[in-house]
Coordinates of C-alpha atoms in Angstrom, one line a residue:
Chain A
M1 CA 49.7 -12.1 -9.8
I2 CA 47.1 -14.6 -10.6
G3 CA 43.6 -13.8 -10.7
G4 CA 42.5 -10.6 -12.3
G5 CA 39.3 -9.3 -10.5
F6 CA 38.8 -6.6 -8.3
G7 CA 41.5 -8.1 -6.1
G8 CA 44.1 -9.3 -8.5
A9 CA 43.9 -6.7 -11.3
S10 CA 43.9 -3.7 -9.0
C11 CA 46.8 -5.3 -7.0
A12 CA 48.8 -5.7 -10.0
R13 CA 48.2 -2.2 -11.2
L14 CA 49.1 -0.7 -7.6
I15 CA 52.4 -2.6 -7.1
K16 CA 53.4 -1.4 -10.6
S17 CA 52.4 2.1 -9.8
E18 CA 54.5 2.0 -6.7
D19 CA 57.7 0.7 -8.0
R20 CA 58.1 0.6 -11.8
D21 CA 61.2 -1.2 -11.3
I22 CA 59.2 -4.5 -10.1
A23 CA 58.1 -6.5 -13.1
V24 CA 54.3 -7.7 -12.6
T25 CA 52.8 -10.5 -14.4
L26 CA 48.8 -10.8 -14.3
I27 CA 47.6 -14.5 -15.1
E28 CA 43.9 -14.2 -15.8
A29 CA 42.2 -17.1 -17.5
N30 CA 39.6 -15.0 -19.1
S31 CA 40.1 -12.1 -21.5
T32 CA 37.0 -10.0 -20.4
Y33 CA 36.3 -9.8 -16.8
I34 CA 32.3 -10.0 -16.1
A35 CA 31.7 -8.1 -12.8
C36 CA 29.4 -9.7 -10.1
P37 CA 28.3 -6.4 -8.3
F38 CA 25.2 -5.2 -10.1
S39 CA 24.8 -8.4 -11.8
N40 CA 21.6 -9.0 -9.8
A41 CA 20.1 -5.9 -11.8
V42 CA 21.0 -7.8 -14.9
I43 CA 18.8 -10.6 -13.7
A44 CA 15.9 -8.3 -13.0
G45 CA 16.1 -6.7 -16.4
L46 CA 17.3 -3.3 -15.0
R47 CA 20.7 -3.4 -16.7
Q48 CA 22.6 -5.1 -19.5
L49 CA 25.3 -7.6 -19.3
E50 CA 27.5 -5.5 -21.4
Q51 CA 27.6 -3.0 -18.7
Q52 CA 29.6 -5.5 -16.4
K53 CA 32.3 -6.4 -18.8
F54 CA 35.9 -5.0 -18.7
G55 CA 38.9 -6.0 -20.4
Y56 CA 42.6 -5.6 -19.6
D57 CA 43.9 -3.1 -22.2
R58 CA 44.3 -0.6 -19.5
V59 CA 46.0 -3.0 -17.2
R60 CA 48.4 -3.7 -20.1
A61 CA 49.1 0.0 -20.9
A62 CA 50.3 0.3 -17.1
G63 CA 53.0 -1.8 -17.9
I64 CA 51.6 -5.1 -16.6
D65 CA 52.3 -8.2 -18.6
V66 CA 48.8 -9.8 -18.7
V67 CA 48.7 -13.5 -19.6
H68 CA 45.2 -15.1 -20.5
R69 CA 46.2 -18.7 -19.5
K70 CA 45.2 -21.1 -16.8
V71 CA 47.7 -22.1 -14.2
T72 CA 48.4 -25.9 -13.9
A73 CA 50.7 -25.9 -11.1
V74 CA 52.4 -23.5 -8.6
D75 CA 55.8 -24.8 -6.7
T76 CA 56.3 -22.5 -4.0
K77 CA 59.7 -24.0 -3.2
Q78 CA 61.1 -23.3 -6.6
R79 CA 58.9 -20.3 -6.6
T80 CA 57.4 -21.0 -10.2
V81 CA 54.0 -20.9 -11.9
R82 CA 53.3 -23.2 -14.7
L83 CA 51.0 -22.3 -17.2
E84 CA 48.8 -24.7 -19.5
D85 CA 50.8 -24.1 -22.3
G86 CA 53.8 -25.3 -20.6
K87 CA 55.4 -22.1 -19.9
Q88 CA 56.8 -21.5 -16.4
L89 CA 57.1 -18.1 -14.7
A90 CA 59.5 -17.4 -11.8
Y91 CA 58.5 -15.2 -9.0
D92 CA 60.0 -13.6 -6.0
R93 CA 56.5 -13.1 -4.5
L94 CA 53.2 -14.2 -5.8
V95 CA 49.9 -12.9 -5.1
V96 CA 47.0 -15.2 -5.8
A97 CA 43.3 -13.5 -5.9
P98 CA 41.4 -16.5 -7.1
G99 CA 37.9 -15.6 -6.0
V100 CA 35.5 -18.4 -5.3
E101 CA 34.6 -21.7 -6.9
L102 CA 31.0 -23.0 -6.4
R103 CA 30.8 -26.4 -4.7
F104 CA 28.9 -28.8 -6.9
D105 CA 29.5 -31.6 -4.2
A106 CA 27.7 -29.9 -1.4
I107 CA 23.8 -30.4 -2.3
P108 CA 23.1 -33.9 -3.8
G109 CA 21.7 -33.2 -7.0
Y110 CA 23.2 -30.0 -7.9
N111 CA 26.1 -30.2 -10.1
E112 CA 27.2 -28.3 -13.1
A113 CA 24.7 -30.3 -15.3
A114 CA 22.0 -29.3 -12.7
A115 CA 23.2 -25.5 -13.0
E116 CA 22.0 -25.3 -16.7
L117 CA 18.4 -26.1 -15.5
L118 CA 18.7 -24.3 -12.0
P119 CA 21.0 -21.5 -12.7
H120 CA 23.4 -20.5 -9.7
A121 CA 24.0 -17.1 -11.3
W122 CA 26.6 -16.6 -8.6
K123 CA 29.6 -16.0 -11.3
A124 CA 28.4 -13.1 -13.6
G125 CA 27.9 -14.4 -17.3
E126 CA 26.0 -16.8 -19.3
Q127 CA 24.5 -17.8 -15.9
T128 CA 23.2 -14.6 -15.0
L129 CA 21.5 -14.3 -18.5
L130 CA 20.1 -17.8 -18.3
L131 CA 18.4 -17.0 -14.8
R132 CA 17.0 -13.6 -16.5
R133 CA 15.7 -15.5 -19.3
Q134 CA 14.0 -17.9 -17.3
L135 CA 12.3 -15.2 -15.4
E136 CA 11.1 -13.7 -18.5
A137 CA 9.5 -16.9 -19.9
M138 CA 7.7 -17.8 -16.5
K139 CA 4.1 -17.4 -16.3
D140 CA 2.3 -14.7 -14.3
G141 CA 1.6 -16.8 -11.1
G142 CA 4.8 -18.8 -11.1
V143 CA 6.8 -19.8 -8.3
V144 CA 10.5 -18.6 -8.1
V145 CA 12.5 -20.6 -5.5
M146 CA 15.8 -19.5 -4.4
S147 CA 18.3 -21.2 -2.0
A148 CA 21.1 -19.5 -0.2
P149 CA 24.0 -21.1 1.6
A150 CA 25.2 -21.0 5.2
N151 CA 28.1 -18.6 5.8
P152 CA 31.0 -18.0 4.7
F153 CA 30.2 -17.1 0.9
R154 CA 30.9 -14.5 -1.6
C155 CA 28.8 -11.2 -1.2
P156 CA 26.6 -12.0 2.0
P157 CA 23.8 -9.4 1.2
G158 CA 23.8 -10.7 -2.4
P159 CA 21.0 -13.5 -2.1
Y160 CA 18.7 -10.7 -0.5
E161 CA 19.3 -8.1 -3.0
R162 CA 18.7 -10.6 -5.9
A163 CA 15.6 -11.7 -4.0
S164 CA 14.4 -8.1 -4.1
L165 CA 15.3 -7.2 -7.5
I166 CA 13.4 -10.4 -8.8
A167 CA 10.4 -9.2 -6.4
H168 CA 10.7 -5.9 -8.3
Y169 CA 10.7 -7.4 -11.6
L170 CA 7.7 -9.9 -10.9
K171 CA 5.6 -7.0 -9.1
T172 CA 6.2 -5.1 -12.2
H173 CA 5.5 -7.8 -15.0
K174 CA 4.2 -10.8 -13.1
P175 CA 2.4 -9.5 -10.2
R176 CA 0.4 -12.9 -9.5
S177 CA 4.0 -14.5 -8.8
K178 CA 5.8 -15.2 -5.4
L179 CA 9.5 -15.9 -4.5
I180 CA 10.5 -18.4 -1.9
L181 CA 14.1 -18.0 -0.4
L182 CA 15.2 -20.9 1.5
D183 CA 18.1 -20.1 3.5
A184 CA 20.7 -22.3 5.5
K185 CA 20.9 -19.9 8.0
D186 CA 18.8 -18.0 10.6
A187 CA 20.1 -14.5 10.3
F188 CA 21.7 -12.7 7.2
S189 CA 23.2 -9.3 6.5
K190 CA 21.2 -6.2 6.6
Q191 CA 18.0 -8.6 7.7
K192 CA 16.2 -6.0 9.3
L193 CA 16.4 -3.4 6.2
F194 CA 15.8 -6.1 3.9
E195 CA 12.7 -7.4 5.6
A196 CA 11.3 -3.9 6.3
A197 CA 11.7 -2.9 2.7
W198 CA 10.3 -6.1 1.6
K199 CA 7.1 -5.4 3.6
E200 CA 7.1 -2.1 2.3
L201 CA 7.7 -2.6 -1.5
Y202 CA 6.7 -6.3 -2.0
P203 CA 4.2 -7.2 0.5
G204 CA 3.2 -10.8 0.3
L205 CA 5.8 -11.5 -2.5
I206 CA 8.8 -12.6 -0.8
E207 CA 8.7 -15.7 1.8
W208 CA 11.9 -16.1 3.4
V209 CA 12.4 -19.5 5.0
S210 CA 15.1 -19.5 7.8
L211 CA 17.1 -22.5 8.8
S212 CA 15.2 -23.3 11.8
S213 CA 12.0 -23.0 9.7
G214 CA 13.1 -25.6 7.3
G215 CA 15.2 -23.5 5.0
N216 CA 18.1 -25.9 4.5
V217 CA 18.2 -27.5 1.1
T218 CA 19.1 -31.2 1.5
R219 CA 18.5 -32.2 -2.2
V220 CA 17.4 -30.7 -5.6
E221 CA 15.5 -32.8 -8.5
T222 CA 16.3 -30.8 -11.5
D223 CA 13.8 -32.8 -13.8
T224 CA 10.9 -31.4 -11.6
R225 CA 12.7 -28.2 -10.4
T226 CA 12.1 -29.3 -6.9
F227 CA 14.3 -28.2 -3.7
V228 CA 13.8 -30.8 -1.0
T229 CA 14.6 -29.3 2.7
E230 CA 14.5 -31.1 5.9
F231 CA 10.8 -30.0 6.5
G232 CA 9.4 -30.6 3.0
S233 CA 9.6 -29.7 -0.8
H234 CA 9.2 -26.6 -2.9
V235 CA 8.5 -26.9 -6.4
A236 CA 9.7 -23.7 -8.5
D237 CA 8.8 -22.5 -11.9
V238 CA 12.1 -20.8 -11.8
G239 CA 14.7 -22.2 -9.5
N240 CA 18.3 -20.4 -8.5
V241 CA 20.5 -22.5 -6.3
I242 CA 23.3 -20.3 -4.6
P243 CA 25.6 -23.4 -3.4
P244 CA 28.1 -23.5 -0.8
Q245 CA 31.6 -22.1 -2.0
R246 CA 35.3 -22.5 -1.4
A247 CA 38.5 -20.4 -2.7
A248 CA 38.9 -21.5 -6.4
A249 CA 41.0 -24.3 -7.3
V250 CA 44.1 -22.4 -8.0
A251 CA 44.3 -21.7 -4.4
A252 CA 44.6 -25.3 -3.7
L253 CA 47.3 -25.6 -6.3
A254 CA 49.2 -23.0 -4.6
G255 CA 48.9 -24.7 -1.4
V256 CA 47.4 -21.8 0.4
A257 CA 43.9 -23.1 1.3
D258 CA 43.3 -25.0 4.5
Q259 CA 40.8 -27.7 5.2
T260 CA 38.0 -25.4 5.3
G261 CA 38.4 -24.8 1.5
W262 CA 39.5 -21.1 2.4
C263 CA 43.0 -19.2 2.7
P264 CA 44.4 -18.2 6.2
V265 CA 46.6 -15.0 5.9
D266 CA 48.6 -12.6 8.0
P267 CA 46.3 -9.7 8.3
V268 CA 49.1 -6.9 7.9
S269 CA 50.7 -8.3 4.7
F270 CA 48.2 -10.9 3.5
E271 CA 51.1 -13.4 3.3
S272 CA 49.6 -16.8 3.3
T273 CA 50.1 -18.3 7.0
L274 CA 50.8 -21.9 4.9
Q275 CA 53.0 -20.7 2.0
P276 CA 55.6 -18.0 2.7
G277 CA 56.1 -15.9 -0.2
V278 CA 52.5 -16.4 -1.6
H279 CA 49.9 -13.5 -0.8
V280 CA 46.2 -14.0 -0.8
I281 CA 43.7 -11.6 -1.5
G282 CA 39.7 -11.4 -1.8
D283 CA 37.0 -13.6 -1.6
A284 CA 39.2 -16.6 -1.1
I285 CA 41.0 -15.4 2.4
I286 CA 39.7 -16.1 6.0
A287 CA 39.6 -12.4 6.7
G288 CA 37.8 -12.1 10.0
G289 CA 35.0 -9.8 10.3
M290 CA 35.8 -8.5 6.7
P291 CA 32.8 -9.8 4.4
K292 CA 33.8 -11.2 0.8
S293 CA 33.0 -8.3 -1.2
A294 CA 34.7 -6.6 -4.3
F295 CA 35.3 -3.5 -2.2
S296 CA 37.0 -5.6 0.6
A297 CA 38.9 -7.2 -2.2
N298 CA 40.0 -3.8 -3.6
S299 CA 41.0 -2.5 -0.1
Q300 CA 43.0 -5.8 0.4
A301 CA 44.6 -5.0 -3.1
R302 CA 45.7 -1.6 -1.8
V303 CA 47.2 -2.9 1.4
C304 CA 48.7 -6.0 0.0
A305 CA 50.6 -4.1 -2.9
T306 CA 52.0 -1.8 -0.5
A307 CA 53.1 -4.8 1.5
V308 CA 54.4 -6.8 -1.3
V309 CA 56.6 -3.7 -2.4
D310 CA 57.9 -3.2 1.2
L311 CA 58.8 -6.8 1.6
L312 CA 60.7 -6.9 -2.0
R313 CA 62.6 -3.8 -1.0
E314 CA 63.3 -5.4 2.4
R315 CA 61.1 -3.1 4.4
T316 CA 58.7 -4.0 7.3
P317 CA 54.8 -3.7 6.0
A318 CA 52.8 -1.3 8.2
T319 CA 49.8 -2.4 10.4
P320 CA 47.0 -1.1 8.1
K321 CA 43.2 -0.4 8.6
L322 CA 40.8 -1.3 6.0
I323 CA 37.2 -0.3 5.1
N324 CA 34.5 -2.1 3.5
T325 CA 31.3 -0.6 2.1
C326 CA 28.6 -2.7 0.4
Y327 CA 25.6 -1.4 -1.1
S328 CA 22.5 -3.2 -2.2
L329 CA 19.5 -2.5 -4.3
V330 CA 16.1 -3.4 -2.9
A331 CA 14.5 -1.5 -5.7
P332 CA 16.0 0.6 -8.5
D333 CA 16.0 3.6 -6.6
Y334 CA 16.2 2.2 -3.0
G335 CA 19.6 1.5 -1.7
I336 CA 20.8 0.5 1.5
S337 CA 24.4 -0.2 2.9
I338 CA 26.7 -1.8 5.2
A339 CA 30.1 -0.7 6.2
G340 CA 33.0 -1.6 8.3
V341 CA 36.4 -0.7 9.7
Y342 CA 38.9 -3.3 10.2
Q343 CA 42.2 -3.8 11.8
P344 CA 44.6 -6.7 12.5
A345 CA 43.9 -8.3 15.5
N346 CA 44.5 -11.9 16.7
G347 CA 45.8 -12.9 13.4
L348 CA 42.4 -11.8 11.8
L349 CA 41.0 -8.4 10.5
T350 CA 38.7 -7.5 13.3
D351 CA 35.8 -5.0 13.3
V352 CA 37.0 -1.6 15.1
P353 CA 34.9 -1.3 17.9
G354 CA 32.1 1.6 17.4
A355 CA 32.5 1.8 13.8
G356 CA 30.6 0.6 11.0
G357 CA 26.8 -0.6 10.7
V358 CA 24.1 -0.5 8.4
S359 CA 21.8 2.2 7.0
P360 CA 19.2 3.5 9.5
L361 CA 16.2 1.7 9.7
D362 CA 14.0 4.6 9.7
A363 CA 15.6 6.8 7.2
P364 CA 13.6 8.8 4.8
K365 CA 12.9 7.9 1.3
S366 CA 15.3 10.6 0.1
V367 CA 18.2 8.5 1.7
R368 CA 17.2 5.3 0.0
V369 CA 17.6 7.2 -3.3
Q370 CA 20.8 8.9 -2.4
E371 CA 22.4 5.3 -1.4
S372 CA 20.9 4.0 -4.7
T373 CA 23.1 6.6 -6.4
Y374 CA 25.8 6.2 -4.3
A375 CA 25.8 2.5 -5.3
E376 CA 26.1 3.4 -8.9
A377 CA 28.9 5.8 -8.2
W378 CA 30.9 3.2 -6.4
F379 CA 30.3 0.7 -9.4
K380 CA 31.8 3.3 -11.6
T381 CA 34.5 4.5 -9.7
I382 CA 35.9 1.4 -8.7
T383 CA 35.6 -0.3 -12.1
H384 CA 37.3 2.8 -13.5
S385 CA 40.3 2.5 -10.8
V386 CA 40.6 -1.3 -11.6
F387 CA 40.1 -1.7 -15.3
G388 CA 39.9 2.0 -16.5
Chain B
M1 CA 82.2 18.1 -5.0
N2 CA 83.3 16.2 -2.4
R3 CA 80.7 17.5 -0.1
L4 CA 77.8 17.0 -2.8
M5 CA 79.1 13.4 -3.2
H6 CA 78.8 12.7 0.7
T7 CA 75.6 14.3 0.7
L8 CA 74.3 12.2 -2.0
V9 CA 75.8 9.1 -0.3
A10 CA 74.3 9.9 3.1
A11 CA 70.7 10.7 1.4
T12 CA 70.9 7.2 -0.3
L13 CA 71.8 5.5 3.1
V14 CA 68.8 6.9 4.6
V15 CA 66.4 6.0 1.8
A16 CA 67.6 2.6 0.6
P17 CA 67.9 0.3 3.6
G18 CA 65.4 2.3 5.8
L19 CA 63.0 -0.5 7.3
T20 CA 60.0 1.7 7.3
S21 CA 57.0 0.9 5.1
A22 CA 56.0 3.1 2.3
A23 CA 52.5 2.7 3.1
S24 CA 50.1 5.5 3.1
P25 CA 48.4 6.3 6.8
P26 CA 46.2 3.6 8.1
G27 CA 42.8 3.5 6.3
A28 CA 43.9 6.0 3.7
A29 CA 44.1 3.4 0.9
S30 CA 40.6 2.2 1.5
C31 CA 38.9 5.6 0.8
L32 CA 39.8 5.4 -3.0
G33 CA 37.1 2.5 -3.0
C34 CA 34.6 5.1 -3.4
H35 CA 36.5 8.5 -3.7
T36 CA 38.6 9.6 -6.6
V37 CA 41.4 12.2 -6.0
A38 CA 40.9 14.1 -9.1
V39 CA 37.6 15.8 -9.5
D40 CA 35.1 13.8 -11.9
G41 CA 31.9 15.2 -11.1
G42 CA 30.2 12.4 -9.7
P43 CA 28.2 12.4 -6.4
V44 CA 30.8 11.2 -4.2
P45 CA 33.2 14.0 -3.7
A46 CA 36.7 14.0 -4.8
L47 CA 39.3 14.0 -2.0
G48 CA 41.5 16.6 -4.0
S49 CA 38.6 19.1 -3.7
F50 CA 39.6 19.6 0.4
T51 CA 42.3 21.1 2.0
A52 CA 43.6 18.9 5.0
E53 CA 41.8 21.2 7.5
Q54 CA 38.6 20.8 5.6
M55 CA 38.9 16.9 5.7
V56 CA 39.7 16.9 9.1
T57 CA 36.6 19.0 10.2
A58 CA 34.4 17.0 8.0
M59 CA 35.6 13.7 9.3
Q60 CA 35.4 15.0 13.0
A61 CA 31.7 16.3 12.2
F62 CA 30.9 12.7 10.6
R63 CA 32.2 11.2 13.8
S64 CA 30.4 13.2 16.2
G65 CA 27.3 13.1 14.2
S66 CA 27.0 16.9 14.0
R67 CA 27.1 16.7 10.3
S68 CA 24.3 14.2 8.9
A69 CA 25.8 11.5 6.3
T70 CA 24.8 8.3 4.6
V71 CA 27.8 6.2 5.2
M72 CA 30.6 8.5 6.3
N73 CA 29.4 8.7 9.8
R74 CA 29.8 4.9 10.2
I75 CA 33.0 4.7 8.8
A76 CA 34.7 8.0 10.6
K77 CA 33.9 6.3 13.9
G78 CA 36.6 3.8 13.1
F79 CA 39.4 6.6 12.9
S80 CA 41.2 8.6 15.8
D81 CA 42.2 12.2 15.4
E82 CA 45.5 11.4 14.8
E83 CA 44.7 8.8 12.0
I84 CA 42.5 11.3 10.4
K85 CA 44.9 14.2 10.7
A86 CA 47.3 11.7 8.9
I87 CA 44.9 10.7 6.2
A88 CA 44.1 14.4 5.4
D89 CA 47.3 15.4 5.2
W90 CA 48.8 12.3 3.0
Y91 CA 45.8 13.3 0.4
A92 CA 46.5 17.0 0.7
R93 CA 50.1 16.1 -0.3
R94 CA 49.0 13.9 -3.1
K95 CA 47.0 16.7 -4.5
S96 CA 49.7 19.0 -4.7
K97 CA 51.9 16.5 -6.7

């Protein structure tokens, strides 16, 4: 198993719990996992980064060999994985759950050095804290500029939850400030719900600029914190660039990413369509209707674990159904959700017709409060099942 | 003794090379994204606190809209009666283990 996030760590544990005779090694470069869900609340000062951190002691205690090393090579013919210390591991089946990497070649002017001034904060950790500190240091009346990428990317509602919670911070602490969200698309997840909530909670504070209104960022200038678009430019006091993404580098090492940068898989077993014997789960895959979320990764991990055990025991994996549910916070006590049910069709995970959808637009305040409570409960349950 | 041996061999033959997946019923695994099986006192009810019949009744009510919900109504619409029953039976068996 390569990658120890919501997909990988889960899948490793489930394979082991389904069949204790299978030796499972989890290779994860970092000894502490910092969860992205709820990290927008850290940016807005509503939560501490420590609450996002998880270790691998319980994964180890479940009988899994956890190795904190980087992968330097994958030989899918010999079925071996090479680590940075030169050690080589042999496998019968490999599962890759690499997550995403940010594309520092996509927006001219936005590279790793630029991210130190205009944080992406799209991988939780120091970047999350950097954006928070910049917001804290900003004067009242300042302008926050964010940019969101075109699809596909990790956590489709994430930029809009972030804009909401930053707006909450501004409204509370710096009420004369403003947030401009430049978008490389014309529609986004839970759009009507977000827009209605912005109107209600943060009137005049958030300005969303769609692709067709000039939202596509063509260049950034870090020294002046300027976002250049096709229609003009915006100077930020605090800037947050969420750049385009692709499957993280180890996917390319394993030969499971295609020319799009993402990984095509069989939707029944999550086996790569490019490399037999290698499975891919989580944000890195081309999942059809299923969004790139921690919940999706975890659902896929559960199905993939059973499929891997089945294939190792020469059984045929069964056709699965998977669920995704994503909560977003628009304010600390205001939650909204999107849900979907998916099944394999035409080589992808496809929405089951008639199922899923978003929270009702006309729901009373009590439902928003309830969904914010469920959001926290979900985080607690899922992190406990993966790391606890 | 001989008969016992035969029985064991037969049982082994049925289980070992069987080609049927060991998977839980379609959809069942995803429930654990939000729910636990053991009761933990959180706001999301533990699946182990229901009988199979209660779970079937609840899912059908969510699906028809006769029972209000935040998210379960949207999820229940993705499952047939047979699938709901299979999931409910599976969780009821897990609880009793």
